[in-house]
Tab-separated table of C-alpha atoms and ligand atoms in Angstrom:
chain	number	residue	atom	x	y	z
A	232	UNK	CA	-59.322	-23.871	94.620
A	233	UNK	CA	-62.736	-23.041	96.436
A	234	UNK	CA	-65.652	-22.651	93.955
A	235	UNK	CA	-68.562	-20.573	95.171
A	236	UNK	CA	-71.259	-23.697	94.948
A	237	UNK	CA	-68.856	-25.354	97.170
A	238	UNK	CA	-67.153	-27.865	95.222
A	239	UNK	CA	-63.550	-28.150	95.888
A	240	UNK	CA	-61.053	-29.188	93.351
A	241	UNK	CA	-57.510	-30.299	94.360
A	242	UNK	CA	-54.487	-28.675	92.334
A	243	UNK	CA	-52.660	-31.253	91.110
A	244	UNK	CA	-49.190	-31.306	92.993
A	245	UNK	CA	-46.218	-30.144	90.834
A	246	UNK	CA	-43.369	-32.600	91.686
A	247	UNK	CA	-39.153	-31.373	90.908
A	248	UNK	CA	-38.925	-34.365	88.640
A	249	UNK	CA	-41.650	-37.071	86.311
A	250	UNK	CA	-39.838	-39.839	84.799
A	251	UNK	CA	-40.924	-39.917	81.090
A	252	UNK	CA	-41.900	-43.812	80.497
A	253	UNK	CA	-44.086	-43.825	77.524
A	254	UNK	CA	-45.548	-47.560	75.871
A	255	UNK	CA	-42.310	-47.514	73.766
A	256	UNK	CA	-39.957	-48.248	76.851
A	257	UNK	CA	-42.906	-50.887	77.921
A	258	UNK	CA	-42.571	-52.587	74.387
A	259	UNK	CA	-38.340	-52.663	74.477
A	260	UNK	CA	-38.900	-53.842	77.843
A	261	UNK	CA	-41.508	-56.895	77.433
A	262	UNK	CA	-39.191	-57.812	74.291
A	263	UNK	CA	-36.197	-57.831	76.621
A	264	UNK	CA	-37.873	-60.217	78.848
A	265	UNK	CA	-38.897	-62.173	75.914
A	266	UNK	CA	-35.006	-62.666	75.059
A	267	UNK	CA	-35.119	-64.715	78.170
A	268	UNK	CA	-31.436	-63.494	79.485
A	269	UNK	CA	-32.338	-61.424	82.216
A	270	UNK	CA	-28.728	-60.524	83.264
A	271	UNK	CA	-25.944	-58.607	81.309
A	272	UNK	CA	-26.126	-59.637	77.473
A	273	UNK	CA	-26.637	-58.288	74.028
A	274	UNK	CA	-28.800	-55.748	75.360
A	275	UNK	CA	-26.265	-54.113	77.386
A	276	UNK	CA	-23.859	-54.060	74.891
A	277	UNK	CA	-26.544	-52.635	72.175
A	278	UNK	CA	-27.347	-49.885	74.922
A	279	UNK	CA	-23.459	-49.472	74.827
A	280	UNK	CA	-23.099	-48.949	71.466
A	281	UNK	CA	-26.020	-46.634	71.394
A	282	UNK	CA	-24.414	-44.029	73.692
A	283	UNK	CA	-21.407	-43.921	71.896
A	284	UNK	CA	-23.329	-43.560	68.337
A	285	UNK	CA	-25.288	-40.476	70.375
A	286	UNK	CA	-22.578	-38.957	71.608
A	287	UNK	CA	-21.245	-39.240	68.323
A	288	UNK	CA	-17.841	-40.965	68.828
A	289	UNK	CA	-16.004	-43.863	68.226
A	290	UNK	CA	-14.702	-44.352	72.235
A	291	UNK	CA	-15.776	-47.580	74.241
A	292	UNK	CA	-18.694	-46.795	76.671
A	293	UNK	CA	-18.873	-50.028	79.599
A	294	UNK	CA	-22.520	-49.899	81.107
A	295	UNK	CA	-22.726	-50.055	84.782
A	296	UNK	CA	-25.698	-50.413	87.276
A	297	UNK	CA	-25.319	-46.798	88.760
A	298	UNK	CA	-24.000	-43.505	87.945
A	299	UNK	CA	-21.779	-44.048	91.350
A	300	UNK	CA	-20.283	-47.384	90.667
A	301	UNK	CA	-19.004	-45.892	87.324
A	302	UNK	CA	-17.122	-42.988	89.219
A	303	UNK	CA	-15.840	-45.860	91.159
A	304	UNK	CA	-14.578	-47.505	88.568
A	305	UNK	CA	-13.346	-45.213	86.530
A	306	UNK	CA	-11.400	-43.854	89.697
A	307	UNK	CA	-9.976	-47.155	90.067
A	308	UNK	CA	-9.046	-47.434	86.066
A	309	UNK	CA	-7.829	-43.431	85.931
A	310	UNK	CA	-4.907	-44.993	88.877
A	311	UNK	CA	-6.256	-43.613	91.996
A	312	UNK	CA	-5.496	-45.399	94.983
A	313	UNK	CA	-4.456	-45.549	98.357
A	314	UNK	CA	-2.686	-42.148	99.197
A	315	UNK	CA	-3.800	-40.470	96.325
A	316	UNK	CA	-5.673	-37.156	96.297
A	317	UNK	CA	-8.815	-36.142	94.155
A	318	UNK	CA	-9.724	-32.892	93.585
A	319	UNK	CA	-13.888	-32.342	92.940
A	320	UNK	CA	-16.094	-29.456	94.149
A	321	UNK	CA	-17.767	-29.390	97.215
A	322	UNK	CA	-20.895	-28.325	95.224
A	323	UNK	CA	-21.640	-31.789	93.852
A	324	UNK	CA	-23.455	-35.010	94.673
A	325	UNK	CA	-22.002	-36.896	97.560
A	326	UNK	CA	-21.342	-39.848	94.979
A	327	UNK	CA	-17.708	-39.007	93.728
A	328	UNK	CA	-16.723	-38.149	97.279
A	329	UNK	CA	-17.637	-41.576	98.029
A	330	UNK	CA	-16.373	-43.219	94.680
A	331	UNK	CA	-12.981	-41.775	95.711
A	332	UNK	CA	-12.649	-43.057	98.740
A	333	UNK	CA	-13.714	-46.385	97.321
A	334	UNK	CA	-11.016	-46.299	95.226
A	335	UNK	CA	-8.562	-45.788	98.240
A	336	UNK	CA	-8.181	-42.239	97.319
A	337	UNK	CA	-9.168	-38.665	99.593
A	338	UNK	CA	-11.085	-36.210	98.024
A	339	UNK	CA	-9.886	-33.073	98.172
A	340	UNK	CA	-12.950	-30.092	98.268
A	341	UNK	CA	-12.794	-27.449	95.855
A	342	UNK	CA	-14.793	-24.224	95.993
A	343	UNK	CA	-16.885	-23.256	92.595
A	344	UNK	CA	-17.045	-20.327	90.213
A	345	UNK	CA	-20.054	-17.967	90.429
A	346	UNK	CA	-21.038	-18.139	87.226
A	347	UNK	CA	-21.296	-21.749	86.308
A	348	UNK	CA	-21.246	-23.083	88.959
A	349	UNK	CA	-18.670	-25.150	88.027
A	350	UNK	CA	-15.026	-25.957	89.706
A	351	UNK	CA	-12.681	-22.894	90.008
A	352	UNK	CA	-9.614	-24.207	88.443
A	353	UNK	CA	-7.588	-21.446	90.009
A	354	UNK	CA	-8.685	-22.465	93.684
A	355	UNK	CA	-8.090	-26.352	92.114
A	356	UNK	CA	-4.509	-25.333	91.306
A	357	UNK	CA	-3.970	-23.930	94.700
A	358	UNK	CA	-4.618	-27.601	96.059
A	359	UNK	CA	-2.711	-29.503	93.991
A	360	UNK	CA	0.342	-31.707	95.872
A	361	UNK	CA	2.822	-33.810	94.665
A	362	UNK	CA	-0.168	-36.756	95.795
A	363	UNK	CA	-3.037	-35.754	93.582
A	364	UNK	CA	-3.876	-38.203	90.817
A	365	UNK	CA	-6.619	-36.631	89.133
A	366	UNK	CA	-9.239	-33.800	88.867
A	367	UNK	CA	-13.355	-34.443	89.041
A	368	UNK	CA	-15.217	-31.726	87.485
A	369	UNK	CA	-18.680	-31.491	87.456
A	370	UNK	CA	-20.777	-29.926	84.741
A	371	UNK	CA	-23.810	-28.962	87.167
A	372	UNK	CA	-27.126	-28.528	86.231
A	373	UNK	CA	-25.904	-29.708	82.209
A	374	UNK	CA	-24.275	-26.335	82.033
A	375	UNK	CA	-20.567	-26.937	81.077
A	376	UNK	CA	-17.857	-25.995	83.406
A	377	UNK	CA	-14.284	-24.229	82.373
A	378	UNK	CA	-13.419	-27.817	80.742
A	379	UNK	CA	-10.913	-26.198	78.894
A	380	UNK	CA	-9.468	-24.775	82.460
A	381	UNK	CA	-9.386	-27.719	83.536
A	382	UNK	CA	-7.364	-29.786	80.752
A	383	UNK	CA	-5.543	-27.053	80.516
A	384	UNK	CA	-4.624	-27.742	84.835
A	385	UNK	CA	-4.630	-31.367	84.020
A	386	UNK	CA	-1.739	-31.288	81.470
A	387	UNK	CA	0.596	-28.430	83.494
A	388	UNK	CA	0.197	-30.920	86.345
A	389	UNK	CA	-0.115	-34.608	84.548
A	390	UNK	CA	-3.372	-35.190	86.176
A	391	UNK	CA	-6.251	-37.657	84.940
A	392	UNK	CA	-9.129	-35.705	84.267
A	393	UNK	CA	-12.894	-37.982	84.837
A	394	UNK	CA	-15.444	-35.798	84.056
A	395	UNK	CA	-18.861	-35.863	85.998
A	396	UNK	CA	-21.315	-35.698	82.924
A	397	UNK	CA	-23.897	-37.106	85.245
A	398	UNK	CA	-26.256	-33.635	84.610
A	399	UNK	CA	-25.113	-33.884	81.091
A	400	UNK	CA	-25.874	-35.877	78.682
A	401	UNK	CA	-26.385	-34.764	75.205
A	402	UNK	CA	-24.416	-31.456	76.156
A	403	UNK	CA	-22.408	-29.489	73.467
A	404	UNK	CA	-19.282	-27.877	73.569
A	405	UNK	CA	-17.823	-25.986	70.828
A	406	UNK	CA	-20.288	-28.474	68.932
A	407	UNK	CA	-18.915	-31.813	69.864
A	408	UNK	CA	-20.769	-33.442	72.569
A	409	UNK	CA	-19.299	-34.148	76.572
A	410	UNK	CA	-17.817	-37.500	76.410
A	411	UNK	CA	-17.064	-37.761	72.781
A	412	UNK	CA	-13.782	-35.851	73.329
A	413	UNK	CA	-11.258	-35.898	76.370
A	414	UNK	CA	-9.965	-37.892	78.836
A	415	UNK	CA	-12.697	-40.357	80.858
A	416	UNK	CA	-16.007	-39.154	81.188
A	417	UNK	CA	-18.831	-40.667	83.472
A	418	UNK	CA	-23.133	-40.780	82.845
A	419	UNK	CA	-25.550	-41.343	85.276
A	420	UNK	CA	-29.019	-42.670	83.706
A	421	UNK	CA	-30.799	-42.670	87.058
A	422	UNK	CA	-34.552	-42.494	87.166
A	423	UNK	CA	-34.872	-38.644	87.277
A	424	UNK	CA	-31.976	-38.118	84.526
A	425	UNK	CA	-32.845	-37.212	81.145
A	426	UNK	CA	-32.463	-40.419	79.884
A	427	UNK	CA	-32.774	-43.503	82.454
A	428	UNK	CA	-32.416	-46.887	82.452
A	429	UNK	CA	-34.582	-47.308	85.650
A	430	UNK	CA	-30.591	-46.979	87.186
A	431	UNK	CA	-27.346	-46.959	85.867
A	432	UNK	CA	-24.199	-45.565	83.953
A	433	UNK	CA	-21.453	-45.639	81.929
A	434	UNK	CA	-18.352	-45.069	81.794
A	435	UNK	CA	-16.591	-43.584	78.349
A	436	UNK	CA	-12.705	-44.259	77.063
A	437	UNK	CA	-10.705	-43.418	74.435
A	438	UNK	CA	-8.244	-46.390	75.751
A	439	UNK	CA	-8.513	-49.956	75.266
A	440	UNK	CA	-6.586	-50.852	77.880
A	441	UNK	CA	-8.922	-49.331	80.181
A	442	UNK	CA	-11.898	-50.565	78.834
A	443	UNK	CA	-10.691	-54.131	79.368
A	444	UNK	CA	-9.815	-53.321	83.070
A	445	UNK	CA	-13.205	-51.415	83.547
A	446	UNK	CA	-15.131	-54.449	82.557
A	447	UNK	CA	-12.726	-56.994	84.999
A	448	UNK	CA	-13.718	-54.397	87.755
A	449	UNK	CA	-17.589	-54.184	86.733
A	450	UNK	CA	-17.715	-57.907	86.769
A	451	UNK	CA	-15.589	-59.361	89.439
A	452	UNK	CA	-12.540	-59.502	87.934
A	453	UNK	CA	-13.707	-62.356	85.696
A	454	UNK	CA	-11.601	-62.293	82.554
A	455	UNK	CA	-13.901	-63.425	79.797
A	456	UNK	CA	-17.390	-62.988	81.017
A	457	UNK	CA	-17.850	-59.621	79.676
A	458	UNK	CA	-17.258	-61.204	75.587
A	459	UNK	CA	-19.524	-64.620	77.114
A	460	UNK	CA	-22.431	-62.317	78.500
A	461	UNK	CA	-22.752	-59.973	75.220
A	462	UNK	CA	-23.682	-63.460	73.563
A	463	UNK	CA	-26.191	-63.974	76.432
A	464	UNK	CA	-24.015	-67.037	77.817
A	465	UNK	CA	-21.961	-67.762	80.795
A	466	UNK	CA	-18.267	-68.938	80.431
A	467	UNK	CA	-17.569	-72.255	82.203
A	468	UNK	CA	-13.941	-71.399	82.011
A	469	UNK	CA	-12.552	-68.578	83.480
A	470	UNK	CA	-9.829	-66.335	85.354
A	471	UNK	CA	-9.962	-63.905	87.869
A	472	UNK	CA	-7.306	-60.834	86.857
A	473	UNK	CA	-8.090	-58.075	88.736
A	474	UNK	CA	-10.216	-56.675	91.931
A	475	UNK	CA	-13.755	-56.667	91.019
A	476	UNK	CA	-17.503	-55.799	91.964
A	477	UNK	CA	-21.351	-56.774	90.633
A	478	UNK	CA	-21.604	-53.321	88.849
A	479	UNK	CA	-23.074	-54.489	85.575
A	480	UNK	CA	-26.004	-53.313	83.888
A	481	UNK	CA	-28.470	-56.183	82.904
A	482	UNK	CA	-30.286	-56.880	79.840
A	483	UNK	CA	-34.136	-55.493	80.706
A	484	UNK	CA	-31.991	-52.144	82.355
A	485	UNK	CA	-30.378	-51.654	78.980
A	486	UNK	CA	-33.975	-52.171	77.200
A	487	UNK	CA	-35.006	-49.387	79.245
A	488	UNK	CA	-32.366	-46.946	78.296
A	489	UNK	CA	-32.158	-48.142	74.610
A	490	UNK	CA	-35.987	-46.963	74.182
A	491	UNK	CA	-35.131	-43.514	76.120
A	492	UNK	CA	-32.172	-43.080	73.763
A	493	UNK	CA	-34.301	-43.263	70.809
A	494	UNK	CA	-36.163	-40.123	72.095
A	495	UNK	CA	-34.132	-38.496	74.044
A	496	UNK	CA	-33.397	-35.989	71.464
A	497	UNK	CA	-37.482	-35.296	71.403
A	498	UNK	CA	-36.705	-35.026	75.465
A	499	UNK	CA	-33.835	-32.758	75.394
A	500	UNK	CA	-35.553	-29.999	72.899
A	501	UNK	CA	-38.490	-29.979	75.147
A	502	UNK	CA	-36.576	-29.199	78.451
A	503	UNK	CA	-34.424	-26.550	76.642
A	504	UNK	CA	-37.751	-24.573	75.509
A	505	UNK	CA	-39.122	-24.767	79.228
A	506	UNK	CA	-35.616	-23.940	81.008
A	507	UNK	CA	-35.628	-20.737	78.183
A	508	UNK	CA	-39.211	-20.303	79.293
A	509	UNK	CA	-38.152	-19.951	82.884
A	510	UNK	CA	-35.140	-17.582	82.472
A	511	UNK	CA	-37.519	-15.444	80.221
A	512	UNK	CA	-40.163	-14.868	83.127
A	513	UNK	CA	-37.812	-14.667	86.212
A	514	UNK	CA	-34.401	-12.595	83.914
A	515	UNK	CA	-35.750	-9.026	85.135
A	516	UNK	CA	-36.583	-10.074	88.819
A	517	UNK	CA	-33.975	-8.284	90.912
A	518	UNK	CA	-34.325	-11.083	93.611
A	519	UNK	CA	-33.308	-14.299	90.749
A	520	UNK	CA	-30.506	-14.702	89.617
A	521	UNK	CA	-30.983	-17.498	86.255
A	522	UNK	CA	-28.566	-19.730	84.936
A	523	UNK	CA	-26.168	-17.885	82.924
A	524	UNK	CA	-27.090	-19.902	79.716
A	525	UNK	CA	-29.249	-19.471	76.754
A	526	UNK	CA	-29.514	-23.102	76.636
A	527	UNK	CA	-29.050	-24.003	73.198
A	528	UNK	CA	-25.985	-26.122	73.778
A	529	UNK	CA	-27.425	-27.453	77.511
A	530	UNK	CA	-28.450	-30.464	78.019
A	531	UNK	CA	-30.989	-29.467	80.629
A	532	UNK	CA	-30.918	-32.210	83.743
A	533	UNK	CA	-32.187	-29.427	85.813
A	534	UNK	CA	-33.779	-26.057	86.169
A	535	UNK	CA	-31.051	-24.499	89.132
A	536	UNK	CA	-31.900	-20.861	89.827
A	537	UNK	CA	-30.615	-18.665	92.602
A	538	UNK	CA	-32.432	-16.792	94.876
A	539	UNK	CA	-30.911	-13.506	96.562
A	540	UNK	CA	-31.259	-11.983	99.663
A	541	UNK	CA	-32.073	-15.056	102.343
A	542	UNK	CA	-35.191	-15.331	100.364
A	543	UNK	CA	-35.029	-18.809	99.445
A	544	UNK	CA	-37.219	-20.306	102.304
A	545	UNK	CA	-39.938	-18.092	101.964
A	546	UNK	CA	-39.972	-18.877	98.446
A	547	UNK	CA	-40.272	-22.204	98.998
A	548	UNK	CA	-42.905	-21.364	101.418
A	549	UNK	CA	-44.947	-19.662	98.667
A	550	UNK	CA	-44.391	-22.530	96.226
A	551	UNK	CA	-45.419	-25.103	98.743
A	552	UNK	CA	-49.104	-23.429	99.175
A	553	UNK	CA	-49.311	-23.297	95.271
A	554	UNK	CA	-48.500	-27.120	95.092
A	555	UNK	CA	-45.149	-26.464	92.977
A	556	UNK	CA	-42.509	-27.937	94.306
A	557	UNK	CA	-38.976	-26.782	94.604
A	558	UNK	CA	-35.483	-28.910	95.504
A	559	UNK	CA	-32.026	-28.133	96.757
A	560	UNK	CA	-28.964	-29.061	94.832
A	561	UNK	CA	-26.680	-29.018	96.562
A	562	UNK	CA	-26.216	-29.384	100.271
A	563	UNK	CA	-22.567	-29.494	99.966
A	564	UNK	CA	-20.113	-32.183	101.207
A	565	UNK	CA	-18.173	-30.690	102.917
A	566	UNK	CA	-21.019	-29.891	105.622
A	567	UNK	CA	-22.054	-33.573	105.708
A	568	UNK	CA	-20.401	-35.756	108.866
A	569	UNK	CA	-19.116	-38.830	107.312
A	570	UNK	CA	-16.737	-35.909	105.620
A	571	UNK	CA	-16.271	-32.829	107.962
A	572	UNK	CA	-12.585	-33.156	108.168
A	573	UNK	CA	-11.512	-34.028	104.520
A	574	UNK	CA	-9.086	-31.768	102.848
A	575	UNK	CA	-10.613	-29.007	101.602
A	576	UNK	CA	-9.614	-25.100	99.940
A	577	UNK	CA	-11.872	-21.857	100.621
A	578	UNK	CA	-15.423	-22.799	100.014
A	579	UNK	CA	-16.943	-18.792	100.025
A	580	UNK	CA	-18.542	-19.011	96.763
A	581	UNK	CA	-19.753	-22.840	97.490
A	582	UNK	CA	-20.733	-21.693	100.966
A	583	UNK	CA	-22.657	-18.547	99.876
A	584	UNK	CA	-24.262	-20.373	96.265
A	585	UNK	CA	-25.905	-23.369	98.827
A	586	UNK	CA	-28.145	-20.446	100.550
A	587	UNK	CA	-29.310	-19.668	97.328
A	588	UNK	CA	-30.039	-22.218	94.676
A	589	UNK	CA	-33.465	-23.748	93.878
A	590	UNK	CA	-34.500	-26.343	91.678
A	591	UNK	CA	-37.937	-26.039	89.811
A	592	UNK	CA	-39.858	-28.772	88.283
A	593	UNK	CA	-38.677	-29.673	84.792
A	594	UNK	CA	-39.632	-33.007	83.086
A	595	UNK	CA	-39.487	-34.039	79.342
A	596	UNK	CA	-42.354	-33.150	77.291
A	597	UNK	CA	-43.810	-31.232	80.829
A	598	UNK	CA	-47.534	-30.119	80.594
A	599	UNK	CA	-47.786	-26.370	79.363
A	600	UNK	CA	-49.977	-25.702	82.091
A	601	UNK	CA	-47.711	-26.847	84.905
A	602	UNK	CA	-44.834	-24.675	83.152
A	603	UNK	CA	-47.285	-21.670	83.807
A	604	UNK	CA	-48.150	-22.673	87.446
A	605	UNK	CA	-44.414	-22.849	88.131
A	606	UNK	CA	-43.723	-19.608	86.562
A	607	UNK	CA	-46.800	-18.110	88.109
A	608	UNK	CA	-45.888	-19.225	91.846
A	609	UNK	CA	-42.358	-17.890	91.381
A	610	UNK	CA	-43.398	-14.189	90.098
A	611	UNK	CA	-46.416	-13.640	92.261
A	612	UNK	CA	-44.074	-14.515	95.327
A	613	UNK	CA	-41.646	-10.977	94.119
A	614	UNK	CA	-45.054	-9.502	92.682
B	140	LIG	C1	-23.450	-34.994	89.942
B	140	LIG	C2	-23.776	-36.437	90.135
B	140	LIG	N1	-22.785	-37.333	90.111
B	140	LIG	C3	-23.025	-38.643	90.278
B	140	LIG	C4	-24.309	-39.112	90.486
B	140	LIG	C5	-24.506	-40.557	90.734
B	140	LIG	O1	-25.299	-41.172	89.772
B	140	LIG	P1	-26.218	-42.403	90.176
B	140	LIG	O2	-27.425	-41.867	90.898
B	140	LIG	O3	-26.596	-43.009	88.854
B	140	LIG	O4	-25.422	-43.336	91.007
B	140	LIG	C6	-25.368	-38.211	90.508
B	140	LIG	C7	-26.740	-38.673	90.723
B	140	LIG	O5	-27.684	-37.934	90.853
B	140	LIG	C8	-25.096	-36.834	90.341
B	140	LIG	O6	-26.077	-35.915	90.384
């Protein structure tokens, strides 16, 4: 901004996402180091039992360092392995593509719906073979996808069903939350979700069974270091039962994400009011297209709108010069190298939806007055 006596005052860069770490997550986390068990202990296991009381269910949740290394694992518990065939969307972090093949398995690309966004269980059916294990739906942005489609797929074809709640957390269906009903479902708390523990995830069962392999393959197979650790103590003697890889979460992670789940309700509220702020200002701009939510059930992870007619770049353009910036999600895998030649099905809506979408800035509790410059940079662009 250029004042006329010459002073110059910077605008204050918007960015897509602001981690919201307050002096509560700074208390939980010098008390955590004051526990003096760094690793995985009773930390973990409290943030473990704190997801499952939020999500309101009595299933197991097993903490892992990432998002990704609990689609791995929960690949590996659902039965997917070598020869098996996975069918996600192309539209989607490149993270359960990779946790499939991990797992031995090939994912197989599915195109999306156009009004969710989320997987088209009639293209899904279409790529169904007598090798696919199990079907990866994503609900993008926090918006649900057809879930009930895709059950309803799952059990006509005895799939496994491991639903990517990664942009979802804290999202309602019919009232009950993703993850408290169902087959597996998977969490990301990376450090842009709504809820982080600097990183990780989780991984949430209704079966025992599973939960006891999930936590041999989070912690090298070791048979009873998972029970040892919760006590914050090694066991001397042990057995190795299964495959297994360093994907626990560690005490001062699980400090992090026990103080975020204490407000993450608080977080969650605000986003929905700025997301229904948004869809308010740009609904009646023949060039958007806004998420086809009111939000009252969404967990908002992210603010995805789309922009018509090849006018996305110039958009961005405009936003750039205002200091508001704007992200992509996704570019989508099936255009990346490391998997240009894995199976795939018709990818028209995917391929069209990728020229369009936009993510604007959204963060818990955002400023009011970066809420206006966003909204203010996207309708003086179409003005
Ligand atoms: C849809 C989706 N799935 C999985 C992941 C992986 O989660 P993480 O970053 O915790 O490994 C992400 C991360 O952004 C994601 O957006």
């Amino acid at each position: 901004m250029r004042l006329s006596n010459q002073i110059s005052i910077e605008l204050e860069a918007i960015p897509v996402f602001v981690p919201h770490i307050g002096v509560d997550t700074l208390k939980y986390l010098t008390d955590a180091f004051a526990v003096g068990w760094l690793g995985m202990g009773s930390l973990t296991q409290e943030f473990e039992h704190a997801i499952a009381a939020f999500l309101d269910t009595d299933r197991h949740v097993v903490a892992t360092n990432t998002g990704t290394s609990a689609l791995h694992i929960a690949c590996m518990a659902a039965g997917v392995k070598e020869g098996d065939e996975v069918i996600t969307p192309s539209f989607n972090y490149v993270a359960d593509h990779q946790a499939i093949r991990m797992a031995g398995g090939t994912p197989v690309m599915c195109d999306i719906r156009d009004d969710d966004l989320g997987i088209d269980c009639v293209k899904a059916e279409a790529l169904i073979t007598e090798r696919t294990k199990a079907i990866i739906p994503l609900h993008f942005a926090g918006i649900p996808c057809d879930q009930a489609g895709v059950y309803a797929l799952a059990q006509k074809h005895g799939l496994r069903v491991i639903e990517d709640a990664c942009h979802a957390f804290g999202t309602t269906i019919d009232g009950k939350k993703i993850g408290s009903y169902g087959d597996i479902t998977v969490f990301s708390f990376d450090p842009v979700k709504v809820a982080t523990s600097i990183d990780g995830g989780c991984v949430v069962t209704p079966n025992a069974d599973e939960v006891r392999a999930l936590q041999h393959l989070r912690l090298l197979g070791v048979d009873k270091d998972t029970t040892e650790r919760y006590k914050n103590q090694r066991a001397w003697e042990y057995d190795v039962v299964s495959p297994g890889y360093r994907y626990h979460l560690t005490n001062i992670m699980a400090s992090v994400g026990i103080s975020q789940l204490k407000r993450v309700d608080e977080f969650i509220a605000s986003r929905q009011s700025v997301c229904q702020a948004y869809s308010d200002a740009f609904r009646d701009i023949p060039g958007l297209r806004v998420p086809a939510t009111d939000f009252s059930n969404v967990s908002p992870f992210i603010y995805s709108l789309r922009v018509l007619d090849g006018a996305r770049e110039d958009l961005i353009e405009h936003m750039r010069a205002r200091k508001v910036q704007a992200g992509i999600h996704f570019i989508p895998v099936h255009k990346h190298t490391y998997f240009a030649t894995a199976p795939r099905g018709d990818m028209s809506v995917t391929d069209r939806v990728t020229q369009e979408v936009l993510t604007l800035p959204l963060h818990s509790n955002m400023k009011r007055a970066f809420m206006e410059r966003v909204i203010e940079a996207i309708v003086s662009f179409f003005r």
